[in-house]
PDB file of C-alpha atoms in Angstrom:
ATOM      1  CA  MET A   1       0.000   0.000   0.000  1.00  0.00           C
ATOM      2  CA  VAL A   2       2.812   2.436   0.761  1.00  0.00           C
ATOM      3  CA  PRO A   3       4.418   2.365  -2.733  1.00  0.00           C
ATOM      4  CA  ALA A   4       1.005   2.859  -4.345  1.00  0.00           C
ATOM      5  CA  ALA A   5       0.226   5.763  -2.052  1.00  0.00           C
ATOM      6  CA  CYS A   6       3.623   7.353  -2.861  1.00  0.00           C
ATOM      7  CA  GLY A   7       2.918   6.982  -6.553  1.00  0.00           C
ATOM      8  CA  VAL A   8      -0.347   8.891  -6.236  1.00  0.00           C
ATOM      9  CA  LEU A   9       1.302  11.640  -4.252  1.00  0.00           C
ATOM     10  CA  LEU A  10       4.109  12.022  -6.785  1.00  0.00           C
ATOM     11  CA  ALA A  11       1.656  12.188  -9.683  1.00  0.00           C
ATOM     12  CA  ALA A  12      -0.405  14.797  -7.895  1.00  0.00           C
ATOM     13  CA  ALA A  13       2.726  16.841  -7.205  1.00  0.00           C
ATOM     14  CA  ALA A  14       3.736  16.677 -10.869  1.00  0.00           C
ATOM     15  CA  VAL A  15       0.353  18.004 -11.954  1.00  0.00           C
ATOM     16  CA  ALA A  16       0.520  20.789  -9.414  1.00  0.00           C
ATOM     17  CA  GLN A  17       3.939  21.865 -10.723  1.00  0.00           C
ATOM     18  CA  ALA A  18       2.900  21.968 -14.392  1.00  0.00           C
ATOM     19  CA  PRO A  19       3.369  25.515 -15.721  1.00  0.00           C
ATOM     20  CA  ALA A  20       0.263  27.556 -16.465  1.00  0.00           C
ATOM     21  CA  ALA A  21      -0.570  27.993 -20.156  1.00  0.00           C
ATOM     22  CA  LEU A  22      -0.745  31.772 -19.683  1.00  0.00           C
ATOM     23  CA  PRO A  23       0.930  34.114 -19.254  1.00  0.00           C
ATOM     24  CA  LEU A  24       3.511  32.792 -21.666  1.00  0.00           C
ATOM     25  CA  GLN A  25       6.992  31.949 -20.519  1.00  0.00           C
ATOM     26  CA  ASN A  26       8.152  33.878 -23.543  1.00  0.00           C
ATOM     27  CA  LEU A  27      11.642  33.777 -25.052  1.00  0.00           C
ATOM     28  CA  GLY A  28      11.154  36.965 -27.063  1.00  0.00           C
ATOM     29  CA  LEU A  29      10.183  37.985 -30.568  1.00  0.00           C
ATOM     30  CA  GLU A  30      11.499  35.788 -33.380  1.00  0.00           C
ATOM     31  CA  HIS A  31      10.246  37.017 -36.754  1.00  0.00           C
ATOM     32  CA  LEU A  32       7.773  39.116 -38.701  1.00  0.00           C
ATOM     33  CA  ASP A  33       5.809  37.945 -41.717  1.00  0.00           C
ATOM     34  CA  ILE A  34       4.922  40.502 -44.377  1.00  0.00           C
ATOM     35  CA  ILE A  35       2.455  40.129 -47.249  1.00  0.00           C
ATOM     36  CA  VAL A  36       3.430  41.795 -50.533  1.00  0.00           C
ATOM     37  CA  PRO A  37       2.262  41.793 -54.179  1.00  0.00           C
ATOM     38  CA  ASP A  38       5.691  40.769 -55.541  1.00  0.00           C
ATOM     39  CA  THR A  39       8.010  38.827 -53.235  1.00  0.00           C
ATOM     40  CA  GLU A  40      11.030  39.174 -55.542  1.00  0.00           C
ATOM     41  CA  VAL A  41      10.780  42.963 -55.708  1.00  0.00           C
ATOM     42  CA  SER A  42      10.453  43.196 -51.930  1.00  0.00           C
ATOM     43  CA  ALA A  43      13.325  40.757 -51.320  1.00  0.00           C
ATOM     44  CA  ARG A  44      15.611  42.881 -53.509  1.00  0.00           C
ATOM     45  CA  PHE A  45      14.518  46.031 -51.656  1.00  0.00           C
ATOM     46  CA  TYR A  46      15.347  44.640 -48.199  1.00  0.00           C
ATOM     47  CA  ALA A  47      18.569  43.037 -49.413  1.00  0.00           C
ATOM     48  CA  ARG A  48      19.752  46.451 -50.612  1.00  0.00           C
ATOM     49  CA  ILE A  49      19.139  47.846 -47.125  1.00  0.00           C
ATOM     50  CA  PHE A  50      20.382  44.993 -44.901  1.00  0.00           C
ATOM     51  CA  ARG A  51      23.844  43.489 -45.252  1.00  0.00           C
ATOM     52  CA  THR A  52      22.714  39.890 -44.874  1.00  0.00           C
ATOM     53  CA  VAL A  53      22.316  36.542 -46.649  1.00  0.00           C
ATOM     54  CA  LEU A  54      18.949  36.283 -48.368  1.00  0.00           C
ATOM     55  CA  HIS A  55      17.225  32.884 -48.136  1.00  0.00           C
ATOM     56  CA  GLN A  56      14.265  31.423 -50.001  1.00  0.00           C
ATOM     57  CA  GLN A  57      11.778  28.549 -49.890  1.00  0.00           C
ATOM     58  CA  PRO A  58       9.414  27.224 -52.588  1.00  0.00           C
ATOM     59  CA  LEU A  59       5.804  27.738 -51.556  1.00  0.00           C
ATOM     60  CA  GLN A  60       2.538  27.265 -53.456  1.00  0.00           C
ATOM     61  CA  GLY A  61       4.162  27.570 -56.872  1.00  0.00           C
ATOM     62  CA  GLY A  62       6.212  30.642 -55.963  1.00  0.00           C
ATOM     63  CA  LEU A  63       9.062  31.629 -53.681  1.00  0.00           C
ATOM     64  CA  ARG A  64       8.955  32.855 -50.089  1.00  0.00           C
ATOM     65  CA  TYR A  65      11.995  34.944 -49.136  1.00  0.00           C
ATOM     66  CA  PHE A  66      13.665  35.374 -45.751  1.00  0.00           C
ATOM     67  CA  VAL A  67      15.721  38.421 -44.762  1.00  0.00           C
ATOM     68  CA  LEU A  68      18.000  37.234 -41.948  1.00  0.00           C
ATOM     69  CA  LEU A  69      18.594  39.781 -39.182  1.00  0.00           C
ATOM     70  CA  GLY A  70      21.944  38.339 -38.165  1.00  0.00           C
ATOM     71  CA  ASP A  71      24.319  35.483 -38.941  1.00  0.00           C
ATOM     72  CA  LEU A  72      22.711  32.053 -39.299  1.00  0.00           C
ATOM     73  CA  PRO A  73      24.014  29.737 -36.519  1.00  0.00           C
ATOM     74  CA  ALA A  74      24.048  25.946 -36.606  1.00  0.00           C
ATOM     75  CA  ASP A  75      20.698  25.737 -34.779  1.00  0.00           C
ATOM     76  CA  ARG A  76      19.186  28.197 -37.322  1.00  0.00           C
ATOM     77  CA  GLN A  77      17.851  30.305 -34.450  1.00  0.00           C
ATOM     78  CA  VAL A  78      17.972  33.823 -35.887  1.00  0.00           C
ATOM     79  CA  GLY A  79      15.554  36.711 -36.217  1.00  0.00           C
ATOM     80  CA  TYR A  80      14.209  37.340 -39.700  1.00  0.00           C
ATOM     81  CA  VAL A  81      11.595  38.965 -41.898  1.00  0.00           C
ATOM     82  CA  ALA A  82       9.583  36.479 -43.960  1.00  0.00           C
ATOM     83  CA  ILE A  83       8.229  37.802 -47.276  1.00  0.00           C
ATOM     84  CA  GLY A  84       5.135  36.046 -48.610  1.00  0.00           C
ATOM     85  CA  ALA A  85       2.878  36.587 -51.618  1.00  0.00           C
ATOM     86  CA  GLY A  86      -0.299  38.538 -50.983  1.00  0.00           C
ATOM     87  CA  GLN A  87      -2.411  36.421 -53.353  1.00  0.00           C
ATOM     88  CA  GLY A  88      -4.939  39.197 -53.689  1.00  0.00           C
ATOM     89  CA  ARG A  89      -4.640  40.461 -50.121  1.00  0.00           C
ATOM     90  CA  LYS A  90      -3.527  44.020 -49.393  1.00  0.00           C
ATOM     91  CA  PRO A  91       0.136  44.550 -48.386  1.00  0.00           C
ATOM     92  CA  ALA A  92       0.411  44.200 -44.604  1.00  0.00           C
ATOM     93  CA  ILE A  93       2.221  42.541 -41.744  1.00  0.00           C
ATOM     94  CA  GLY A  94       0.703  39.071 -41.766  1.00  0.00           C
ATOM     95  CA  HIS A  95       1.756  38.050 -38.261  1.00  0.00           C
ATOM     96  CA  TYR A  96       4.474  38.364 -35.650  1.00  0.00           C
ATOM     97  CA  CYS A  97       6.068  35.367 -33.964  1.00  0.00           C
ATOM     98  CA  VAL A  98       7.075  34.873 -30.327  1.00  0.00           C
ATOM     99  CA  LEU A  99       9.032  31.940 -28.935  1.00  0.00           C
ATOM    100  CA  ALA A 100       7.708  30.298 -25.782  1.00  0.00           C
ATOM    101  CA  LYS A 101       9.568  28.067 -23.359  1.00  0.00           C
ATOM    102  CA  VAL A 102       6.425  25.919 -23.114  1.00  0.00           C
ATOM    103  CA  TYR A 103       3.640  26.217 -25.707  1.00  0.00           C
ATOM    104  CA  ASP A 104       0.500  24.613 -24.295  1.00  0.00           C
ATOM    105  CA  ARG A 105      -1.803  25.101 -27.258  1.00  0.00           C
ATOM    106  CA  ALA A 106      -4.874  23.400 -25.791  1.00  0.00           C
ATOM    107  CA  GLY A 107      -4.462  25.074 -22.409  1.00  0.00           C
ATOM    108  CA  MET A 108      -3.981  28.481 -23.992  1.00  0.00           C
ATOM    109  CA  GLY A 109      -7.166  28.018 -25.994  1.00  0.00           C
ATOM    110  CA  ARG A 110      -9.148  27.143 -22.884  1.00  0.00           C
ATOM    111  CA  VAL A 111      -7.884  30.182 -20.981  1.00  0.00           C
ATOM    112  CA  LEU A 112      -8.468  32.682 -23.788  1.00  0.00           C
ATOM    113  CA  GLU A 113     -11.867  31.341 -24.789  1.00  0.00           C
ATOM    114  CA  GLY A 114     -12.906  31.187 -21.132  1.00  0.00           C
ATOM    115  CA  ALA A 115     -12.126  34.898 -20.889  1.00  0.00           C
ATOM    116  CA  GLY A 116     -14.182  35.673 -23.991  1.00  0.00           C
ATOM    117  CA  PHE A 117     -11.336  35.971 -26.488  1.00  0.00           C
ATOM    118  CA  ALA A 118     -11.031  34.145 -29.811  1.00  0.00           C
ATOM    119  CA  GLY A 119      -9.292  30.797 -30.061  1.00  0.00           C
ATOM    120  CA  ILE A 120      -6.703  29.758 -32.594  1.00  0.00           C
ATOM    121  CA  ARG A 121      -7.197  30.227 -36.337  1.00  0.00           C
ATOM    122  CA  GLY A 122      -6.100  27.387 -38.591  1.00  0.00           C
ATOM    123  CA  THR A 123      -4.778  23.939 -37.856  1.00  0.00           C
ATOM    124  CA  GLY A 124      -1.395  22.263 -37.527  1.00  0.00           C
ATOM    125  CA  GLY A 125       1.759  24.124 -36.623  1.00  0.00           C
ATOM    126  CA  LEU A 126       0.728  27.236 -38.570  1.00  0.00           C
ATOM    127  CA  GLY A 127      -2.266  28.184 -36.440  1.00  0.00           C
ATOM    128  CA  MET A 128      -2.475  31.859 -35.444  1.00  0.00           C
ATOM    129  CA  TRP A 129      -3.830  33.518 -32.307  1.00  0.00           C
ATOM    130  CA  PRO A 130      -5.859  36.675 -33.128  1.00  0.00           C
ATOM    131  CA  ASP A 131      -6.055  39.558 -30.686  1.00  0.00           C
ATOM    132  CA  PRO A 132      -9.354  41.501 -30.276  1.00  0.00           C
ATOM    133  CA  ASP A 133      -8.652  43.335 -33.565  1.00  0.00           C
ATOM    134  CA  GLY A 134      -7.653  40.187 -35.443  1.00  0.00           C
ATOM    135  CA  LEU A 135      -3.891  40.926 -35.363  1.00  0.00           C
ATOM    136  CA  GLU A 136      -2.208  37.537 -35.414  1.00  0.00           C
ATOM    137  CA  LEU A 137       0.387  35.973 -33.133  1.00  0.00           C
ATOM    138  CA  GLN A 138       2.311  32.857 -34.125  1.00  0.00           C
ATOM    139  CA  LEU A 139       3.900  30.772 -31.382  1.00  0.00           C
ATOM    140  CA  PHE A 140       6.785  28.326 -31.545  1.00  0.00           C
ATOM    141  CA  GLN A 141       8.469  26.289 -28.867  1.00  0.00           C
ATOM    142  CA  PRO A 142      12.214  25.679 -29.379  1.00  0.00           C
ATOM    143  CA  PRO A 143      13.778  24.219 -31.347  1.00  0.00           C
ATOM    144  CA  ALA A 144      12.366  26.705 -33.859  1.00  0.00           C
ATOM    145  CA  GLY A 145      14.589  28.933 -35.976  1.00  0.00           C
ATOM    146  CA  LEU A 146      14.609  29.554 -39.704  1.00  0.00           C
ATOM    147  CA  VAL A 147      12.520  26.919 -41.501  1.00  0.00           C
ATOM    148  CA  THR A 148      14.675  23.973 -42.582  1.00  0.00           C
ATOM    149  CA  ALA A 149      13.379  24.214 -46.164  1.00  0.00           C
ATOM    150  CA  ALA A 150      14.935  27.670 -46.605  1.00  0.00           C
ATOM    151  CA  VAL A 151      18.240  27.815 -48.526  1.00  0.00           C
ATOM    152  CA  LYS A 152      20.504  30.632 -49.681  1.00  0.00           C
ATOM    153  CA  SER A 153      18.850  32.556 -52.479  1.00  0.00           C
ATOM    154  CA  PRO A 154      20.557  33.092 -55.856  1.00  0.00           C
ATOM    155  CA  LEU A 155      18.413  36.196 -56.480  1.00  0.00           C
ATOM    156  CA  PRO A 156      20.738  38.868 -57.909  1.00  0.00           C
ATOM    157  CA  VAL A 157      20.826  42.012 -55.767  1.00  0.00           C
ATOM    158  CA  GLU A 158      22.559  45.312 -56.444  1.00  0.00           C
ATOM    159  CA  GLY A 159      25.085  46.311 -53.780  1.00  0.00           C
ATOM    160  CA  ASP A 160      26.003  44.707 -50.462  1.00  0.00           C
ATOM    161  CA  GLY A 161      23.455  46.337 -48.171  1.00  0.00           C
ATOM    162  CA  LEU A 162      23.745  49.537 -46.167  1.00  0.00           C
ATOM    163  CA  VAL A 163      23.463  48.385 -42.549  1.00  0.00           C
ATOM    164  CA  THR A 164      24.258  45.182 -40.647  1.00  0.00           C
ATOM    165  CA  PRO A 165      21.196  43.913 -38.732  1.00  0.00           C
ATOM    166  CA  ARG A 166      21.609  42.558 -35.196  1.00  0.00           C
ATOM    167  CA  GLY A 167      18.190  41.007 -34.603  1.00  0.00           C
ATOM    168  CA  VAL A 168      14.564  41.868 -33.916  1.00  0.00           C
ATOM    169  CA  ASP A 169      14.041  44.764 -31.495  1.00  0.00           C
ATOM    170  CA  HIS A 170      10.283  45.415 -31.348  1.00  0.00           C
ATOM    171  CA  VAL A 171       6.967  45.342 -33.167  1.00  0.00           C
ATOM    172  CA  LEU A 172       4.420  48.157 -32.884  1.00  0.00           C
ATOM    173  CA  LEU A 173       0.787  47.089 -33.262  1.00  0.00           C
ATOM    174  CA  ARG A 174      -1.979  49.546 -34.164  1.00  0.00           C
ATOM    175  CA  VAL A 175      -5.101  48.608 -32.227  1.00  0.00           C
ATOM    176  CA  SER A 176      -8.573  50.098 -32.284  1.00  0.00           C
ATOM    177  CA  SER A 177      -8.667  50.680 -28.518  1.00  0.00           C
ATOM    178  CA  LEU A 178      -6.110  50.251 -25.769  1.00  0.00           C
ATOM    179  CA  ASP A 179      -8.908  49.592 -23.289  1.00  0.00           C
ATOM    180  CA  LYS A 180     -10.130  46.679 -25.440  1.00  0.00           C
ATOM    181  CA  SER A 181      -6.665  45.299 -26.197  1.00  0.00           C
ATOM    182  CA  LEU A 182      -4.848  45.570 -22.880  1.00  0.00           C
ATOM    183  CA  PRO A 183      -6.763  42.805 -21.021  1.00  0.00           C
ATOM    184  CA  TYR A 184      -5.800  40.375 -23.813  1.00  0.00           C
ATOM    185  CA  TYR A 185      -2.119  41.325 -23.857  1.00  0.00           C
ATOM    186  CA  ARG A 186      -1.892  41.278 -20.064  1.00  0.00           C
ATOM    187  CA  MET A 187      -3.330  37.774 -20.110  1.00  0.00           C
ATOM    188  CA  VAL A 188      -0.948  36.544 -22.829  1.00  0.00           C
ATOM    189  CA  TYR A 189       2.305  38.179 -21.643  1.00  0.00           C
ATOM    190  CA  GLY A 190       1.577  38.939 -17.999  1.00  0.00           C
ATOM    191  CA  ALA A 191       0.890  42.216 -16.229  1.00  0.00           C
ATOM    192  CA  ALA A 192       4.503  42.269 -14.990  1.00  0.00           C
ATOM    193  CA  ALA A 193       5.699  42.710 -18.589  1.00  0.00           C
ATOM    194  CA  GLU A 194       3.666  45.907 -19.060  1.00  0.00           C
ATOM    195  CA  ARG A 195       5.451  49.236 -18.936  1.00  0.00           C
ATOM    196  CA  PRO A 196       3.938  52.709 -18.328  1.00  0.00           C
ATOM    197  CA  ARG A 197       2.587  54.579 -21.321  1.00  0.00           C
ATOM    198  CA  ASP A 198       5.188  56.630 -23.167  1.00  0.00           C
ATOM    199  CA  ALA A 199       4.907  60.236 -24.331  1.00  0.00           C
ATOM    200  CA  GLN A 200       2.960  59.137 -27.431  1.00  0.00           C
ATOM    201  CA  GLY A 201       0.446  57.179 -25.338  1.00  0.00           C
ATOM    202  CA  ARG A 202       1.825  53.802 -26.414  1.00  0.00           C
ATOM    203  CA  VAL A 203       1.910  50.831 -24.056  1.00  0.00           C
ATOM    204  CA  TRP A 204       4.922  48.515 -24.243  1.00  0.00           C
ATOM    205  CA  PHE A 205       5.316  44.926 -23.112  1.00  0.00           C
ATOM    206  CA  GLN A 206       8.925  43.994 -22.363  1.00  0.00           C
ATOM    207  CA  LEU A 207       9.686  40.449 -23.518  1.00  0.00           C
ATOM    208  CA  GLU A 208      12.763  38.270 -23.175  1.00  0.00           C
ATOM    209  CA  ASN A 209      15.886  38.644 -25.341  1.00  0.00           C
ATOM    210  CA  ASN A 210      15.537  42.432 -25.052  1.00  0.00           C
ATOM    211  CA  THR A 211      12.520  42.549 -27.386  1.00  0.00           C
ATOM    212  CA  ARG A 212       9.269  44.485 -27.029  1.00  0.00           C
ATOM    213  CA  ILE A 213       5.683  44.670 -28.238  1.00  0.00           C
ATOM    214  CA  GLY A 214       4.078  48.112 -28.447  1.00  0.00           C
ATOM    215  CA  LEU A 215       0.387  48.951 -28.649  1.00  0.00           C
ATOM    216  CA  GLN A 216      -0.770  52.212 -30.182  1.00  0.00           C
ATOM    217  CA  ALA A 217      -4.382  53.302 -30.527  1.00  0.00           C
ATOM    218  CA  ALA A 218      -5.200  53.878 -34.187  1.00  0.00           C
ATOM    219  CA  HIS A 219      -7.673  56.300 -35.674  1.00  0.00           C
ATOM    220  CA  GLY A 220     -10.155  54.575 -37.929  1.00  0.00           C
ATOM    221  CA  ARG A 221     -10.653  50.957 -38.921  1.00  0.00           C
ATOM    222  CA  ILE A 222      -7.956  48.347 -38.247  1.00  0.00           C
ATOM    223  CA  PRO A 223      -7.293  46.155 -41.321  1.00  0.00           C
ATOM    224  CA  VAL A 224      -7.314  42.400 -40.561  1.00  0.00           C
TER     225      VAL A 224
END
């Protein structure tokens, strides 16, 4: 009876120590995804600005380009800008990506939906989490990094770039209302990550790896 009782106690302790799905144990911003009419034109534009090694990946009959924001290490963990075809959609930032130490997808869905927020959009590893305005968050749990299908691009580019990128610093999100958005972002990233409003009225959330998310109230409709 004693070993059985110990087993139950240990199992109960393990459940009690499981990390909460939210707020995220974030590891910082990883990449931005932008939607453009012509991926090749955009890739050339960014490659003329950033002194980097352009990468590419075949996707849906075309090419998706990746502008690396630093040297590519062996584990492929590097910040980047992904350039995807709009396919009729207006040019925009498609999503931003945050790394999480533990990504409990089911648990996160239960918490957000229980608080009245939307659940995940899409299926598989490419599902996105929309905020109250529909702005999308992508989450990865390490090992993540630049997609393994991406290789160095042979796309000819004029010049060697003007500046050397050192990584992702921040993303600024235009939201319809700070009052509507803040409860969501406090739930996802934790109230402790929130910083006081700056002189422009923006609210910043300080993430790991010295990265930040800013919220700014927009005037007019927010495109989604």
